[in-house]
Amino acid sequence: MERSEIKPFIAKRVAKEIHDGDVVNLGIGLPTMVPDYVDPTIKITLQSENGFIGLSAVDPDSDDAPYTVNAGGQPAGIEKDGMFFDSSISFAIIRGGHVDATVLGSLQVDEKGNIANWIIPGKMVPGMGGAMDLVVGAKKVIVAMEHTQKGAPKILKECTLPLTAKGQVNLIVTEMAVIEVTPDGLVLTEYNPEFTVEEIQAATEAELTISPDLKPMV
C-alpha cells in the first residue's frame, strides 16, 4: 500500500462505524478525514470539546471562517443549527454520555483496551486535551491509526507509555486490519487483502484471535 493511501483507507473504513443520528467527536489528524467518507444519506452531528456542536467543513464565503476552529486549532465551519457554548457545557455533554462515538489516533493500544495517546515522556505537548474525558464518556471508542510506528508494533500486550484511560477502547482500525477489543482479548475481524493474517500478527505484539467470520476490509 502506498503511504499516501493509508490514512484515506483507514478513514473510509472507520466511516462505516458511524450511524444515522450519531453525535460524534473526532480527534485531530486522521480522524478528521472520517466525515469525508460517511454515507451522505445519513445525518451525523459533530461535537468539538472546545465548545460547539454542529461542526462542519469550512465555508470559504462565511465571514466567520477565520474565527471558528476545532479542538485541534484547525479552521472549521458550523452548521445552520449548530451551537456554541463554554467548555463546561461541552464537557458535560461528553461526561454525560451524550457522545455516541469518538474516533481518536493513538500512540499505543493494548490487549486490555488500554489506550496511551497523550504524551511521550520527555517530549513537549500542549496538554492532554479532551481525550481522557472522551474515551470514558463516549459510548463507543474507535482508535484509527497506522498499525506500526517505524516498523515497531503499536498494538501491544501492555502499553508502556502513560495511559489516557484503562479498558475503554472498543475497536481498532488500521491499514492492515479491523480488531475488536473483547473481554477475552483482541479479535481480528477484518483484514486488508494486501496483507496475510501472518503478516498482521507479526506486526502486532498482542496475540490476535482470528474471528470465525473473518472477512476482507472493503
CSV table of C-alpha atoms in Angstrom, one decimal:
chain,number,residue,atom,x,y,z
A,1,MET,CA,0.0,0.0,0.0
A,2,GLU,CA,1.3,3.5,-1.0
A,3,ARG,CA,1.8,5.7,2.1
A,4,SER,CA,-0.5,8.3,0.6
A,5,GLU,CA,-3.3,5.7,0.6
A,6,ILE,CA,-3.0,4.7,4.2
A,7,LYS,CA,-4.9,7.5,6.0
A,8,PRO,CA,-7.8,7.7,3.5
A,9,PHE,CA,-8.1,3.9,3.6
A,10,ILE,CA,-8.4,3.9,7.4
A,11,ALA,CA,-10.8,6.8,7.5
A,12,LYS,CA,-13.1,5.2,4.8
A,13,ARG,CA,-13.4,2.0,6.9
A,14,VAL,CA,-14.0,3.9,10.2
A,15,ALA,CA,-16.8,5.8,8.5
A,16,LYS,CA,-18.8,2.6,8.3
A,17,GLU,CA,-19.0,2.6,12.1
A,18,ILE,CA,-20.9,5.9,12.1
A,19,HIS,CA,-24.7,5.6,12.1
A,20,ASP,CA,-27.6,7.9,11.3
A,21,GLY,CA,-28.3,10.3,14.2
A,22,ASP,CA,-24.9,9.8,15.9
A,23,VAL,CA,-23.2,12.5,17.8
A,24,VAL,CA,-19.5,12.1,17.0
A,25,ASN,CA,-16.3,13.6,18.4
A,26,LEU,CA,-13.2,13.4,16.2
A,27,GLY,CA,-9.6,13.6,17.4
A,28,ILE,CA,-7.1,15.7,15.5
A,29,GLY,CA,-5.3,14.4,12.4
A,30,LEU,CA,-6.5,11.3,10.6
A,31,PRO,CA,-10.0,11.2,12.4
A,32,THR,CA,-10.9,14.5,10.9
A,33,MET,CA,-11.0,12.7,7.5
A,34,VAL,CA,-13.8,10.4,8.5
A,35,PRO,CA,-16.7,12.6,7.6
A,36,ASP,CA,-15.5,12.8,4.0
A,37,TYR,CA,-16.4,9.1,3.7
A,38,VAL,CA,-19.7,8.9,5.7
A,39,ASP,CA,-22.7,7.9,3.7
A,40,PRO,CA,-24.2,11.2,2.5
A,41,THR,CA,-27.7,9.8,3.1
A,42,ILE,CA,-27.2,9.7,6.9
A,43,LYS,CA,-27.1,12.6,9.3
A,44,ILE,CA,-24.5,12.9,12.0
A,45,THR,CA,-23.7,15.7,14.4
A,46,LEU,CA,-20.0,16.5,15.1
A,47,GLN,CA,-19.2,17.8,18.6
A,48,SER,CA,-16.0,19.6,19.4
A,49,GLU,CA,-14.8,19.8,23.0
A,50,ASN,CA,-13.6,23.4,22.7
A,51,GLY,CA,-17.2,24.4,22.7
A,52,PHE,CA,-19.6,23.7,19.9
A,53,ILE,CA,-21.8,21.1,18.3
A,54,GLY,CA,-22.6,21.0,14.6
A,55,LEU,CA,-19.1,21.1,13.3
A,56,SER,CA,-18.8,21.2,9.5
A,57,ALA,CA,-16.4,21.9,6.8
A,58,VAL,CA,-15.1,25.4,6.3
A,59,ASP,CA,-17.3,27.7,4.3
A,60,PRO,CA,-14.9,30.0,2.5
A,61,ASP,CA,-17.6,32.5,1.9
A,62,SER,CA,-18.5,32.9,5.5
A,63,ASP,CA,-17.4,36.0,7.4
A,64,ASP,CA,-16.7,33.7,10.4
A,65,ALA,CA,-14.3,31.4,8.5
A,66,PRO,CA,-11.1,32.8,10.1
A,67,TYR,CA,-12.5,32.7,13.6
A,68,THR,CA,-14.0,29.2,14.1
A,69,VAL,CA,-11.6,26.4,14.9
A,70,ASN,CA,-11.9,22.9,16.0
A,71,ALA,CA,-10.2,21.4,19.1
A,72,GLY,CA,-7.0,20.9,17.2
A,73,GLY,CA,-6.9,24.6,16.2
A,74,GLN,CA,-7.8,23.9,12.6
A,75,PRO,CA,-10.3,26.1,10.7
A,76,ALA,CA,-13.8,24.7,10.9
A,77,GLY,CA,-17.4,25.6,9.9
A,78,ILE,CA,-20.6,25.4,11.8
A,79,GLU,CA,-23.9,24.0,10.5
A,80,LYS,CA,-27.0,26.2,10.4
A,81,ASP,CA,-28.4,24.6,13.5
A,82,GLY,CA,-25.1,24.4,15.3
A,83,MET,CA,-24.5,25.8,18.8
A,84,PHE,CA,-21.6,27.5,20.6
A,85,PHE,CA,-21.1,27.1,24.3
A,86,ASP,CA,-18.5,27.2,27.0
A,87,SER,CA,-16.1,24.4,28.0
A,88,SER,CA,-18.1,23.3,31.0
A,89,ILE,CA,-21.2,22.6,28.8
A,90,SER,CA,-19.0,20.9,26.2
A,91,PHE,CA,-17.6,18.5,28.8
A,92,ALA,CA,-20.9,18.0,30.4
A,93,ILE,CA,-22.1,16.6,27.0
A,94,ILE,CA,-19.1,14.3,26.9
A,95,ARG,CA,-19.2,13.2,30.6
A,96,GLY,CA,-23.0,12.8,30.5
A,97,GLY,CA,-22.7,10.1,27.9
A,98,HIS,CA,-24.3,12.0,25.0
A,99,VAL,CA,-21.5,11.3,22.5
A,100,ASP,CA,-22.2,8.2,20.6
A,101,ALA,CA,-18.7,7.6,19.2
A,102,THR,CA,-15.3,9.1,19.4
A,103,VAL,CA,-12.6,8.5,16.9
A,104,LEU,CA,-9.0,9.1,18.1
A,105,GLY,CA,-5.5,8.4,17.0
A,106,SER,CA,-3.2,6.7,19.4
A,107,LEU,CA,0.5,6.1,20.3
A,108,GLN,CA,-0.3,2.7,21.8
A,109,VAL,CA,-3.3,0.4,22.4
A,110,ASP,CA,-3.1,-2.9,24.3
A,111,GLU,CA,-5.0,-6.2,24.5
A,112,LYS,CA,-7.0,-5.0,27.5
A,113,GLY,CA,-8.3,-2.0,25.6
A,114,ASN,CA,-6.0,0.4,27.4
A,115,ILE,CA,-5.0,3.5,25.4
A,116,ALA,CA,-2.0,5.7,25.5
A,117,ASN,CA,-2.3,8.7,23.2
A,118,TRP,CA,-1.5,11.9,25.0
A,119,ILE,CA,2.2,12.1,25.9
A,120,ILE,CA,5.7,10.6,25.2
A,121,PRO,CA,7.7,11.3,28.4
A,122,GLY,CA,10.4,13.9,27.8
A,123,LYS,CA,8.6,15.5,24.8
A,124,MET,CA,6.7,18.7,24.9
A,125,VAL,CA,3.0,18.6,24.4
A,126,PRO,CA,0.3,21.3,24.5
A,127,GLY,CA,-1.8,19.4,27.0
A,128,MET,CA,-3.9,16.3,27.4
A,129,GLY,CA,-6.8,17.9,25.6
A,130,GLY,CA,-10.2,16.2,26.0
A,131,ALA,CA,-9.1,12.6,25.3
A,132,MET,CA,-9.3,11.4,28.9
A,133,ASP,CA,-12.9,12.5,29.1
A,134,LEU,CA,-13.8,11.4,25.6
A,135,VAL,CA,-12.6,7.8,26.0
A,136,VAL,CA,-14.5,7.4,29.2
A,137,GLY,CA,-17.6,9.3,28.3
A,138,ALA,CA,-18.3,8.2,24.7
A,139,LYS,CA,-20.5,5.2,24.1
A,140,LYS,CA,-18.0,3.8,21.5
A,141,VAL,CA,-14.3,4.4,21.3
A,142,ILE,CA,-12.7,3.8,17.9
A,143,VAL,CA,-8.9,4.0,17.5
A,144,ALA,CA,-7.9,5.0,14.0
A,145,MET,CA,-4.1,4.7,13.5
A,146,GLU,CA,-1.3,3.2,11.5
A,147,HIS,CA,-0.6,-0.3,12.6
A,148,THR,CA,3.1,0.3,13.4
A,149,GLN,CA,5.5,3.2,14.1
A,150,LYS,CA,8.7,2.9,12.0
A,151,GLY,CA,8.1,-0.8,12.0
A,152,ALA,CA,7.5,-1.2,15.7
A,153,PRO,CA,4.1,-2.5,16.9
A,154,LYS,CA,1.7,-0.1,18.4
A,155,ILE,CA,-0.8,-2.8,19.4
A,156,LEU,CA,0.8,-4.3,22.4
A,157,LYS,CA,0.4,-6.8,25.2
A,158,GLU,CA,0.6,-3.9,27.6
A,159,CYS,CA,1.0,-0.2,27.0
A,160,THR,CA,4.4,1.2,28.1
A,161,LEU,CA,3.5,4.9,27.7
A,162,PRO,CA,1.4,6.8,30.3
A,163,LEU,CA,-2.2,5.8,29.9
A,164,THR,CA,-5.0,8.1,28.7
A,165,ALA,CA,-7.5,5.6,30.1
A,166,LYS,CA,-7.8,1.9,31.0
A,167,GLY,CA,-10.1,-0.6,29.3
A,168,GLN,CA,-12.1,1.9,27.2
A,169,VAL,CA,-11.2,1.0,23.5
A,170,ASN,CA,-13.9,-0.9,21.6
A,171,LEU,CA,-12.4,-1.1,18.1
A,172,ILE,CA,-9.1,-0.6,16.4
A,173,VAL,CA,-8.9,0.2,12.7
A,174,THR,CA,-5.5,0.3,10.9
A,175,GLU,CA,-4.4,0.0,7.3
A,176,MET,CA,-3.9,-3.7,8.0
A,177,ALA,CA,-6.9,-4.8,10.0
A,178,VAL,CA,-10.0,-4.2,12.0
A,179,ILE,CA,-9.6,-5.5,15.5
A,180,GLU,CA,-12.3,-5.8,18.2
A,181,VAL,CA,-11.4,-5.5,21.9
A,182,THR,CA,-13.2,-8.1,23.9
A,183,PRO,CA,-13.1,-9.3,27.5
A,184,ASP,CA,-11.0,-12.3,26.2
A,185,GLY,CA,-8.5,-10.2,24.2
A,186,LEU,CA,-8.2,-8.9,20.7
A,187,VAL,CA,-10.2,-10.4,17.8
A,188,LEU,CA,-9.2,-10.0,14.2
A,189,THR,CA,-12.5,-9.5,12.4
A,190,GLU,CA,-11.3,-8.0,9.1
A,191,TYR,CA,-8.0,-7.9,7.2
A,192,ASN,CA,-6.6,-5.9,4.3
A,193,PRO,CA,-6.1,-8.4,1.4
A,194,GLU,CA,-2.7,-6.8,0.8
A,195,PHE,CA,-1.5,-8.5,3.9
A,196,THR,CA,-1.7,-12.0,5.1
A,197,VAL,CA,-3.0,-12.9,8.6
A,198,GLU,CA,0.5,-14.0,9.4
A,199,GLU,CA,1.9,-10.6,8.5
A,200,ILE,CA,-0.7,-8.8,10.6
A,201,GLN,CA,0.1,-10.9,13.6
A,202,ALA,CA,3.8,-10.3,13.1
A,203,ALA,CA,3.2,-6.6,13.2
A,204,THR,CA,1.1,-6.9,16.4
A,205,GLU,CA,2.8,-7.7,19.7
A,206,ALA,CA,-0.5,-8.7,21.3
A,207,GLU,CA,-1.9,-12.1,20.4
A,208,LEU,CA,-4.8,-12.0,18.0
A,209,THR,CA,-7.7,-14.4,18.0
A,210,ILE,CA,-9.0,-15.0,14.5
A,211,SER,CA,-12.7,-14.5,14.1
A,212,PRO,CA,-14.5,-17.4,12.5
A,213,ASP,CA,-16.3,-14.8,10.4
A,214,LEU,CA,-13.0,-13.1,9.3
A,215,LYS,CA,-13.6,-11.1,6.1
A,216,PRO,CA,-11.6,-8.7,3.9
A,217,MET,CA,-11.7,-5.0,4.6
A,218,VAL,CA,-13.6,-3.1,1.9
